[in-house]
CSV table of C-alpha atoms in Angstrom, one decimal:
chain,number,residue,atom,x,y,z
A,5,MET,CA,-38.5,0.2,3.4
A,6,LYS,CA,-37.4,-2.8,5.5
A,7,HIS,CA,-33.7,-2.5,4.8
A,8,LEU,CA,-33.4,1.1,5.8
A,9,HIS,CA,-32.6,1.7,9.5
A,10,LEU,CA,-33.0,4.9,11.4
A,11,LEU,CA,-30.0,6.8,12.6
A,12,HIS,CA,-30.5,9.4,15.3
A,13,SER,CA,-27.6,11.9,15.4
A,14,ASP,CA,-26.7,15.6,15.2
A,15,ILE,CA,-23.3,14.7,13.8
A,16,ALA,CA,-22.5,16.9,10.7
A,17,ARG,CA,-22.4,15.1,7.4
A,18,PRO,CA,-19.2,14.9,5.4
A,19,GLU,CA,-18.8,17.3,2.5
A,20,ARG,CA,-18.1,14.4,0.0
A,21,PHE,CA,-18.7,10.7,-0.2
A,22,THR,CA,-16.1,8.3,1.1
A,23,TYR,CA,-13.2,7.3,-1.1
A,24,PRO,CA,-13.6,3.6,-0.2
A,25,PHE,CA,-10.1,2.4,-0.9
A,26,CYS,CA,-8.3,4.6,1.7
A,27,TYR,CA,-10.4,6.4,4.4
A,28,GLU,CA,-11.0,7.1,8.0
A,29,PRO,CA,-14.5,6.0,9.0
A,30,HIS,CA,-16.8,9.0,9.4
A,31,PRO,CA,-18.5,9.3,12.9
A,32,LEU,CA,-21.9,8.7,11.3
A,33,CYS,CA,-20.5,5.4,9.9
A,34,GLN,CA,-19.1,4.5,13.3
A,35,LEU,CA,-22.5,5.1,14.8
A,36,ALA,CA,-24.2,3.0,12.2
A,37,ALA,CA,-21.6,0.2,12.6
A,38,LYS,CA,-22.3,0.0,16.3
A,39,GLU,CA,-26.0,-0.5,15.6
A,40,VAL,CA,-25.1,-3.4,13.2
A,41,GLN,CA,-22.6,-4.9,15.7
A,42,GLN,CA,-25.3,-4.9,18.4
A,43,TYR,CA,-27.7,-6.6,16.0
A,44,ILE,CA,-25.1,-9.3,15.1
A,45,ALA,CA,-24.4,-9.9,18.8
A,46,ALA,CA,-28.1,-10.5,19.5
A,47,GLN,CA,-28.8,-12.9,16.6
A,48,GLU,CA,-27.3,-16.3,17.6
A,49,GLU,CA,-27.3,-17.9,14.1
A,50,ILE,CA,-25.8,-14.8,12.5
A,51,ARG,CA,-23.3,-14.4,15.3
A,52,GLU,CA,-22.1,-18.0,15.2
A,53,ASP,CA,-21.4,-17.7,11.5
A,54,ALA,CA,-19.9,-14.2,11.7
A,55,ASP,CA,-17.5,-15.3,14.5
A,56,ARG,CA,-15.6,-17.4,12.0
A,57,GLY,CA,-14.7,-14.1,10.2
A,58,LYS,CA,-16.9,-11.9,8.0
A,59,MET,CA,-16.8,-8.5,6.5
A,60,PHE,CA,-19.8,-6.2,7.1
A,61,GLY,CA,-20.5,-2.7,5.7
A,62,VAL,CA,-22.7,0.3,6.4
A,63,LEU,CA,-23.8,3.0,4.0
A,64,VAL,CA,-25.3,6.1,5.6
A,65,VAL,CA,-27.9,7.7,3.4
A,66,GLU,CA,-30.5,10.4,3.7
A,67,GLY,CA,-33.0,9.0,6.1
A,68,GLY,CA,-30.9,6.4,7.9
A,69,PHE,CA,-28.4,3.7,7.0
A,70,LEU,CA,-28.1,0.4,5.2
A,71,ALA,CA,-26.1,-2.7,6.2
A,72,ALA,CA,-24.6,-5.5,4.2
A,73,TYR,CA,-22.2,-8.5,4.5
A,74,SER,CA,-19.8,-10.0,2.1
A,75,GLY,CA,-20.8,-13.2,0.3
A,76,LEU,CA,-23.3,-15.4,2.2
A,77,LEU,CA,-24.2,-15.2,5.9
A,78,ALA,CA,-25.0,-18.5,7.5
A,79,GLY,CA,-25.4,-19.9,4.0
A,80,ARG,CA,-28.1,-17.3,3.1
A,81,ASN,CA,-28.4,-14.0,1.3
A,82,ASP,CA,-32.0,-13.1,2.3
A,83,TRP,CA,-31.7,-11.7,5.8
A,84,ASP,CA,-34.3,-8.9,6.3
A,85,TYR,CA,-31.9,-6.7,8.2
A,86,PHE,CA,-29.3,-6.5,5.4
A,87,VAL,CA,-29.7,-5.4,1.8
A,88,PRO,CA,-30.2,-8.1,-0.8
A,89,PRO,CA,-27.5,-9.2,-3.2
A,90,VAL,CA,-27.0,-7.5,-6.6
A,91,TYR,CA,-28.1,-10.8,-8.1
A,92,ASP,CA,-29.5,-13.8,-6.2
A,93,ALA,CA,-27.9,-16.9,-7.6
A,94,GLN,CA,-29.0,-19.1,-4.6
A,95,GLN,CA,-32.7,-19.7,-5.6
A,96,PRO,CA,-33.0,-23.6,-5.6
A,97,ASP,CA,-35.2,-23.6,-8.7
A,98,GLY,CA,-33.4,-20.8,-10.5
A,99,TYR,CA,-31.3,-21.2,-13.7
A,100,PHE,CA,-28.0,-21.0,-11.9
A,101,LYS,CA,-28.7,-23.7,-9.4
A,102,THR,CA,-30.4,-25.9,-11.9
A,103,LYS,CA,-27.5,-25.8,-14.3
A,104,GLU,CA,-25.1,-26.2,-11.4
A,105,ARG,CA,-26.8,-29.5,-10.5
A,106,GLU,CA,-26.7,-30.6,-14.1
A,107,ILE,CA,-23.0,-30.0,-14.3
A,108,SER,CA,-22.4,-31.8,-11.0
A,109,GLN,CA,-24.2,-34.9,-12.3
A,110,LEU,CA,-22.3,-34.8,-15.6
A,111,SER,CA,-19.0,-34.5,-13.7
A,112,LYS,CA,-19.6,-37.9,-12.1
A,113,ALA,CA,-19.2,-39.5,-15.6
A,114,THR,CA,-15.8,-40.7,-16.6
A,115,GLY,CA,-13.7,-39.9,-19.6
A,116,ARG,CA,-11.9,-37.0,-21.3
A,117,ARG,CA,-15.0,-35.9,-23.2
A,118,ALA,CA,-17.1,-35.6,-20.0
A,119,GLU,CA,-14.3,-33.7,-18.3
A,120,LEU,CA,-14.0,-31.2,-21.2
A,121,SER,CA,-17.7,-30.8,-21.4
A,122,THR,CA,-18.2,-30.0,-17.7
A,123,LYS,CA,-15.3,-27.6,-17.8
A,124,GLN,CA,-16.8,-25.7,-20.7
A,125,MET,CA,-20.3,-25.8,-19.2
A,126,SER,CA,-18.9,-24.4,-15.9
A,127,GLN,CA,-17.1,-21.5,-17.7
A,128,ASP,CA,-20.3,-20.7,-19.7
A,129,LEU,CA,-22.4,-20.7,-16.6
A,130,GLN,CA,-20.0,-18.4,-14.8
A,131,LEU,CA,-20.0,-16.0,-17.7
A,132,TRP,CA,-23.8,-16.1,-17.8
A,133,LEU,CA,-23.8,-15.3,-14.1
A,134,PHE,CA,-21.5,-12.3,-14.5
A,135,HIS,CA,-23.9,-10.9,-17.1
A,136,GLN,CA,-26.8,-11.0,-14.6
A,137,TYR,CA,-25.0,-8.5,-12.4
A,138,LYS,CA,-26.4,-5.3,-13.8
A,139,LEU,CA,-25.0,-2.5,-11.8
A,140,LEU,CA,-26.2,1.1,-11.5
A,141,ASN,CA,-24.2,4.2,-10.9
A,142,ALA,CA,-25.2,7.5,-9.3
A,143,ARG,CA,-26.3,8.9,-12.8
A,144,GLY,CA,-28.9,6.1,-13.2
A,145,GLU,CA,-26.9,4.3,-15.9
A,146,THR,CA,-26.6,0.5,-16.0
A,147,LYS,CA,-23.9,-1.8,-17.1
A,148,ASP,CA,-23.3,-5.5,-16.5
A,149,LEU,CA,-20.3,-6.8,-14.7
A,150,VAL,CA,-18.5,-8.1,-17.8
A,151,ASP,CA,-18.7,-4.7,-19.6
A,152,ILE,CA,-17.6,-2.8,-16.4
A,153,TRP,CA,-14.6,-5.1,-16.0
A,154,GLN,CA,-13.5,-5.0,-19.6
A,155,GLU,CA,-13.9,-1.3,-19.8
A,156,TYR,CA,-11.8,-0.8,-16.7
A,157,TYR,CA,-9.1,-3.1,-18.1
A,158,SER,CA,-9.3,-1.8,-21.6
A,159,ARG,CA,-5.7,-1.8,-22.5
A,160,PRO,CA,-4.7,-4.9,-24.4
A,161,LYS,CA,-2.0,-6.0,-21.9
A,162,LEU,CA,-4.3,-5.6,-19.0
A,163,ARG,CA,-7.2,-7.2,-20.8
A,164,ARG,CA,-5.1,-10.3,-21.4
A,165,LYS,CA,-4.2,-10.4,-17.7
A,166,PHE,CA,-7.7,-9.7,-16.4
A,167,PRO,CA,-10.1,-11.0,-19.2
A,168,LEU,CA,-13.0,-11.7,-16.8
A,169,PRO,CA,-13.8,-11.0,-13.1
A,170,PRO,CA,-12.9,-13.6,-10.6
A,171,GLY,CA,-15.6,-15.6,-8.8
A,172,GLY,CA,-17.4,-13.7,-6.1
A,173,THR,CA,-17.0,-10.3,-7.8
A,174,GLY,CA,-20.0,-8.2,-7.1
A,175,ASP,CA,-20.8,-9.9,-3.8
A,176,CYS,CA,-18.8,-7.7,-1.5
A,177,CYS,CA,-20.5,-5.2,0.9
A,178,ALA,CA,-19.9,-1.9,-1.0
A,179,PRO,CA,-21.5,-2.9,-4.4
A,180,LYS,CA,-24.5,-4.4,-2.6
A,181,LEU,CA,-25.0,-1.2,-0.5
A,182,LEU,CA,-24.7,1.2,-3.4
A,183,GLN,CA,-26.8,-0.9,-5.7
A,184,TYR,CA,-29.7,-1.0,-3.2
A,185,ALA,CA,-29.4,2.8,-2.5
A,186,PHE,CA,-29.5,3.6,-6.2
A,187,LEU,CA,-32.5,1.3,-6.8
A,188,GLN,CA,-34.4,2.9,-4.0
A,189,GLY,CA,-33.5,6.5,-4.9
A,190,LEU,CA,-31.5,7.0,-1.7
A,191,LYS,CA,-28.7,9.5,-1.6
A,192,PRO,CA,-25.3,8.0,-0.3
A,193,ILE,CA,-23.6,10.1,2.3
A,194,CYS,CA,-20.7,8.0,3.6
A,195,MET,CA,-19.6,4.3,3.8
A,196,ALA,CA,-17.4,2.0,5.9
A,197,GLU,CA,-16.6,-1.7,6.2
A,198,PHE,CA,-15.6,-3.6,9.3
A,199,TRP,CA,-14.4,-7.1,10.2
A,200,TRP,CA,-16.3,-9.3,12.7
A,201,GLY,CA,-14.8,-12.3,14.2
A,202,LYS,CA,-11.4,-14.0,14.5
A,203,PRO,CA,-8.6,-13.5,12.0
A,204,THR,CA,-8.4,-16.5,9.7
A,205,LYS,CA,-5.3,-18.0,8.1
A,206,GLU,CA,-6.4,-16.4,4.9
A,207,GLU,CA,-7.7,-13.1,6.3
A,208,LEU,CA,-5.4,-11.5,8.9
A,209,ARG,CA,-8.0,-9.0,10.1
A,210,GLN,CA,-8.9,-7.9,13.6
A,211,HIS,CA,-12.4,-7.9,15.2
A,212,LEU,CA,-14.3,-4.7,14.7
A,213,ASN,CA,-11.5,-3.0,12.8
A,214,TYR,CA,-12.4,-0.9,9.7
A,215,TYR,CA,-10.9,-1.8,6.4
A,216,PRO,CA,-10.9,-0.4,2.8
A,217,ALA,CA,-12.8,-2.0,0.0
A,218,CYS,CA,-10.8,-4.7,-1.8
A,219,ARG,CA,-9.1,-3.3,-4.9
A,220,GLY,CA,-8.9,-6.5,-6.9
A,221,LYS,CA,-12.7,-7.2,-7.1
A,222,CYS,CA,-14.2,-3.9,-6.1
A,223,LYS,CA,-12.2,-1.2,-7.7
A,224,PRO,CA,-13.5,-1.7,-11.2
A,225,ILE,CA,-17.0,-2.0,-10.0
A,226,LEU,CA,-17.0,1.0,-7.6
A,227,THR,CA,-15.2,3.2,-10.1
A,228,TRP,CA,-18.3,2.7,-12.2
A,229,MET,CA,-20.9,2.9,-9.5
A,230,MET,CA,-19.5,6.1,-7.9
A,231,GLN,CA,-19.8,8.0,-11.2
A,232,GLY,CA,-22.1,10.9,-10.4
A,233,LEU,CA,-21.1,11.2,-6.7
A,234,ASP,CA,-18.9,13.9,-5.3
A,235,VAL,CA,-16.2,11.6,-3.8
A,236,ASP,CA,-13.2,12.4,-1.5
A,237,PRO,CA,-9.9,12.5,-3.4
A,238,ASP,CA,-7.5,9.5,-3.1
A,239,PRO,CA,-5.3,10.5,-0.1
A,240,GLU,CA,-2.3,8.8,-1.8
A,241,THR,CA,-2.5,11.5,-4.6
A,242,LEU,CA,-2.3,14.4,-2.1
A,243,GLY,CA,1.4,14.1,-1.5
A,244,PHE,CA,3.4,13.1,1.6
A,245,GLN,CA,4.9,15.2,4.3
A,246,ARG,CA,8.5,16.1,3.7
A,247,MET,CA,10.8,14.7,6.4
A,248,GLU,CA,14.3,15.0,7.6
A,249,LEU,CA,16.5,12.1,6.5
A,250,PRO,CA,19.4,11.6,8.9
A,251,ILE,CA,22.6,10.0,7.5
A,252,LEU,CA,24.3,7.7,10.1
A,253,TYR,CA,27.3,6.7,8.0
A,254,GLU,CA,28.8,8.0,4.8
A,255,ASP,CA,31.9,7.5,2.6
A,256,GLU,CA,32.6,7.8,-1.1
A,257,ALA,CA,30.8,4.5,-2.0
A,258,ILE,CA,27.8,4.2,0.3
A,259,ALA,CA,25.5,6.1,2.8
A,260,VAL,CA,23.4,4.5,5.5
A,261,VAL,CA,20.3,6.6,6.3
A,262,ASP,CA,17.8,6.4,9.2
A,263,LYS,CA,14.5,6.3,7.3
A,264,PRO,CA,11.6,7.8,9.3
A,265,SER,CA,8.2,6.0,9.5
A,266,GLY,CA,5.9,7.4,6.8
A,267,MET,CA,8.5,7.9,4.1
A,268,LEU,CA,8.7,5.7,1.0
A,269,SER,CA,12.0,3.9,0.2
A,270,VAL,CA,11.6,4.5,-3.6
A,271,PRO,CA,9.0,6.4,-5.6
A,272,GLY,CA,5.5,4.9,-5.5
A,273,ARG,CA,2.7,4.7,-8.1
A,274,VAL,CA,1.6,8.3,-7.5
A,275,GLU,CA,4.1,9.7,-5.1
A,276,GLU,CA,7.7,10.7,-6.1
A,277,TYR,CA,9.0,11.8,-2.7
A,278,SER,CA,11.1,9.0,-1.2
A,279,VAL,CA,14.5,8.2,0.2
A,280,GLU,CA,15.7,7.6,-3.3
A,281,THR,CA,14.6,10.9,-4.7
A,282,VAL,CA,16.0,12.8,-1.7
A,283,MET,CA,19.4,11.0,-2.0
A,284,ARG,CA,19.5,11.5,-5.8
A,285,GLN,CA,19.4,15.2,-5.3
A,286,ARG,CA,22.8,14.8,-3.6
A,287,TYR,CA,24.1,11.8,-5.6
A,288,PRO,CA,22.4,11.6,-9.0
A,289,ASP,CA,23.6,8.0,-9.7
A,290,CYS,CA,22.8,6.5,-6.3
A,291,VAL,CA,20.6,3.3,-5.9
A,292,ILE,CA,18.7,2.1,-2.9
A,293,ALA,CA,20.3,-1.3,-2.0
A,294,HIS,CA,17.1,-2.7,-0.3
A,295,ARG,CA,13.7,-1.4,0.9
A,296,LEU,CA,11.7,-0.9,4.0
A,297,ASP,CA,7.9,-0.6,4.1
A,298,MET,CA,6.7,3.0,4.2
A,299,GLY,CA,5.6,2.6,7.9
A,300,THR,CA,8.8,0.9,8.9
A,301,SER,CA,11.6,3.2,10.2
A,302,GLY,CA,15.3,2.5,10.5
A,303,LEU,CA,18.5,1.6,8.6
A,304,LEU,CA,18.6,1.7,4.9
A,305,ILE,CA,21.8,1.3,2.7
A,306,VAL,CA,22.2,3.6,-0.3
A,307,ALA,CA,24.9,2.7,-2.9
A,308,LYS,CA,26.3,5.9,-4.5
A,309,THR,CA,27.5,4.0,-7.6
A,310,LEU,CA,26.6,0.9,-9.5
A,311,GLU,CA,30.1,-0.3,-8.6
A,312,ALA,CA,29.0,-0.3,-4.9
A,313,TYR,CA,25.5,-1.5,-5.6
A,314,HIS,CA,26.3,-4.8,-7.3
A,315,PRO,CA,28.4,-6.3,-4.5
A,316,LEU,CA,25.7,-5.3,-2.0
A,317,GLN,CA,23.1,-7.0,-4.1
A,318,GLU,CA,25.2,-10.2,-4.2
A,319,GLN,CA,25.4,-10.2,-0.4
A,320,PHE,CA,21.6,-9.8,-0.2
A,321,VAL,CA,21.0,-12.7,-2.7
A,322,LYS,CA,23.4,-14.9,-0.8
A,323,HIS,CA,21.7,-13.9,2.5
A,324,GLN,CA,25.0,-12.6,3.9
A,325,ILE,CA,23.5,-9.4,5.2
A,326,ARG,CA,22.0,-9.7,8.6
A,327,LYS,CA,19.3,-7.4,10.0
A,328,LYS,CA,17.7,-6.9,13.4
A,329,TYR,CA,14.3,-5.3,13.8
A,330,ILE,CA,12.6,-4.2,17.0
A,331,ALA,CA,8.8,-4.5,17.0
A,332,VAL,CA,6.2,-3.6,19.6
A,333,LEU,CA,3.3,-6.1,19.6
A,334,GLU,CA,-0.4,-5.0,20.1
A,335,ALA,CA,-0.6,-7.4,23.1
A,336,SER,CA,1.1,-10.4,24.6
A,337,PRO,CA,1.3,-13.2,22.0
A,338,GLN,CA,-0.6,-16.4,22.1
A,339,GLN,CA,0.2,-19.0,24.7
A,340,GLY,CA,3.5,-20.8,23.9
A,341,ARG,CA,5.2,-17.7,22.4
A,342,LEU,CA,5.3,-15.6,25.6
A,343,GLU,CA,9.0,-15.6,26.0
A,344,GLY,CA,12.3,-17.0,24.7
A,345,ALA,CA,13.3,-17.4,21.0
A,346,GLY,CA,12.4,-19.4,18.0
A,347,THR,CA,11.9,-19.5,14.2
A,348,ILE,CA,8.8,-18.9,12.1
A,349,SER,CA,8.6,-20.4,8.6
A,350,LEU,CA,5.5,-19.4,6.7
A,351,PRO,CA,5.7,-19.0,2.9
A,352,LEU,CA,4.1,-15.9,1.4
A,353,ARG,CA,2.6,-14.7,-1.9
A,354,PRO,CA,0.7,-11.5,-2.9
A,355,ASP,CA,-3.1,-11.4,-2.7
A,356,PRO,CA,-3.9,-10.4,-6.3
A,357,MET,CA,-7.4,-9.4,-5.3
A,358,ASN,CA,-6.4,-7.2,-2.4
A,359,ARG,CA,-3.0,-5.6,-3.0
A,360,PRO,CA,-0.7,-4.7,-1.2
A,361,ARG,CA,-1.8,-7.5,1.2
A,362,GLN,CA,0.2,-10.7,1.3
A,363,VAL,CA,-1.1,-14.1,2.3
A,364,VAL,CA,0.4,-17.3,3.7
A,365,ASP,CA,0.2,-20.1,1.0
A,366,MET,CA,1.9,-23.4,2.0
A,367,GLU,CA,1.6,-24.7,-1.6
A,368,HIS,CA,2.4,-21.7,-3.8
A,369,GLY,CA,4.0,-19.2,-1.5
A,370,LYS,CA,7.7,-18.3,-1.5
A,371,ARG,CA,9.9,-19.3,1.4
A,372,ALA,CA,9.9,-16.8,4.2
A,373,VAL,CA,11.8,-17.4,7.5
A,374,THR,CA,12.1,-15.2,10.6
A,375,ASP,CA,14.0,-15.8,13.8
A,376,TYR,CA,12.5,-14.0,16.9
A,377,GLU,CA,13.6,-13.3,20.4
A,378,PHE,CA,11.3,-11.8,23.1
A,379,LEU,CA,12.8,-8.9,25.0
A,380,THR,CA,9.6,-8.3,27.1
A,381,SER,CA,6.0,-9.6,26.8
A,382,HIS,CA,5.3,-7.0,24.1
A,383,LEU,CA,8.7,-6.2,22.7
A,384,VAL,CA,10.3,-8.6,20.2
A,385,ALA,CA,13.5,-8.7,18.2
A,386,LEU,CA,13.1,-10.1,14.7
A,387,TYR,CA,15.9,-11.4,12.5
A,388,PRO,CA,14.6,-12.1,8.9
A,389,GLN,CA,16.5,-14.8,7.0
A,390,THR,CA,14.6,-13.9,3.9
A,391,GLY,CA,13.2,-10.6,2.6
A,392,ARG,CA,9.6,-11.1,1.5
A,393,THR,CA,7.1,-8.3,1.3
A,394,HIS,CA,5.4,-7.8,4.7
A,395,GLN,CA,7.2,-10.9,6.0
A,396,LEU,CA,7.7,-9.6,9.6
A,397,ARG,CA,4.2,-8.1,9.8
A,398,ILE,CA,2.6,-11.4,8.7
A,399,HIS,CA,4.9,-13.6,10.8
A,400,CYS,CA,3.8,-11.7,13.9
A,401,ALA,CA,0.1,-11.5,13.1
A,402,HIS,CA,-0.6,-15.0,11.7
A,403,PRO,CA,-2.1,-17.6,14.0
A,404,ASP,CA,0.8,-20.0,13.0
A,405,GLY,CA,3.4,-17.3,13.8
A,406,LEU,CA,3.4,-15.1,16.9
A,407,GLY,CA,-0.4,-14.7,16.7
A,408,CYS,CA,-0.2,-11.0,17.6
A,409,PRO,CA,0.1,-8.1,15.1
A,410,ILE,CA,2.7,-5.4,15.3
A,411,LYS,CA,1.2,-2.3,16.9
A,412,GLY,CA,0.0,0.2,14.3
A,413,ASP,CA,-0.2,-2.4,11.5
A,414,GLU,CA,-3.4,-1.2,9.7
A,415,LEU,CA,-3.2,-4.1,7.1
A,416,TYR,CA,-2.9,-7.0,9.6
A,417,GLY,CA,-3.7,-5.4,12.9
A,418,THR,CA,-5.0,-2.1,14.3
A,419,LYS,CA,-4.0,1.4,13.1
A,420,ALA,CA,-2.1,3.6,15.4
A,421,ASP,CA,0.0,6.7,15.2
A,422,ARG,CA,2.7,4.7,13.3
A,423,LEU,CA,3.8,1.2,12.6
A,424,TYR,CA,5.9,0.1,15.6
A,425,LEU,CA,8.6,-1.7,13.5
A,426,HIS,CA,12.1,-0.4,13.3
A,427,ALA,CA,15.2,-1.7,11.5
A,428,ALA,CA,17.6,-1.3,14.4
A,429,GLU,CA,20.8,-3.0,13.4
A,430,ILE,CA,22.5,-4.2,10.2
A,431,TRP,CA,25.6,-6.2,9.5
A,432,PHE,CA,27.2,-6.2,6.0
A,433,ARG,CA,30.6,-6.2,4.2
A,434,HIS,CA,31.6,-2.9,2.7
A,435,PRO,CA,31.2,-3.3,-1.1
A,436,ILE,CA,34.5,-1.6,-1.9
A,437,THR,CA,36.8,-2.0,1.1
A,438,GLU,CA,35.3,-5.3,2.2
A,439,ARG,CA,35.5,-4.1,5.8
A,440,GLU,CA,32.8,-5.7,8.1
A,441,MET,CA,30.2,-3.1,9.0
A,442,HIS,CA,27.8,-3.0,11.9
A,443,LEU,CA,25.5,0.0,12.3
A,444,ILE,CA,22.9,0.6,15.0
A,445,SER,CA,19.8,2.9,15.2
A,446,PRO,CA,17.9,2.8,18.5
A,447,PRO,CA,14.1,2.5,18.1
A,448,PRO,CA,12.5,6.0,18.1
A,449,PHE,CA,9.6,4.5,20.2
A,450,GLY,CA,12.0,3.5,23.1
A,451,ALA,CA,13.0,0.2,24.5
A,452,THR,CA,9.7,-0.6,26.1
A,453,PRO,CA,6.1,-0.4,24.7
């Protein structure tokens, strides 16, 4: 079996298969990934293409491991070292490429009728292609991609929002790996995916870091394919550690808390425990006036009443509330950002295929502006003018920002013991007394990295 590679190790197997959307790579996967990385480094054509940024995956099975890449590699999908695609649409004389050339020729014609005709033909060809992706699960059952997708999004509202898969669905690492394993009768043991190459403006990922499977394209597919496997539970459903929530300021209208890293600001999709739930045990009508990412620590304003909440919201809307964050960067930033101060303006929007990640989009993104000031080569003060999701994290990590992720940022950088981002100071007008307020919380990770 040419795509199966030996893996010599006495490392104990995991009890259950990997939950691919939130995991720590098993040592067996790390060992297999090193083998793949050595292979990539030794193959010039593969390495040159991968250096531009590519996701690779490994699946440890009984008897060895399998390797895969996302999409095409150097314009090909027939590398002997890696498992084949679920469906090969790249055959020059195959139906897909033949019809693609026909549509391309027709598109050169002018007129509204030709435009409508080529658009319909392209949609029909894409639907035909989706039906060719006949995916197995661990029980030996088969469904095509369209049926899997529409069964996953079976509720009418979701069906209208996600009627068909986006292009490229089924070509990520994980579906390729599981499909080949099931076709060959191999038993999956654990799986992991890593990024090779430089971060791109679209993919703020770090070389050799491990990442979860994408939720947008892969979750419907893998939910089907993993049926019949004993899979690890979703860690997000296991509950979060209960933490102390210090209150730095309090009066009859508001409280300002010092949120610890690892605590939600408001209840999440599956987790109720949060700053809001803790504070509502004391003040049933309270409302969180703004939010911090779960990994971010620091100052958070809680309005005890709606009378206090609405004036605070007005200040946020008018950008009258100022905030200062302290961040430790993974390393010294790119040349030209090593010291001093400046402003980053990179518009952001959600990545619908890979939530909760955000992406820079100069055309469709919402305005996001951050002032920065270097305190040392690794320590930076950040002053957001806007409040977009993951704004500070992306403005630090993006090549057109500081070009260096915040330490511990597992989405856009490298995971550590925590996200080294702290909301250290906040200036606002008291919603009832209108007194000018300025509160300070020193970073728990100290003044130096």
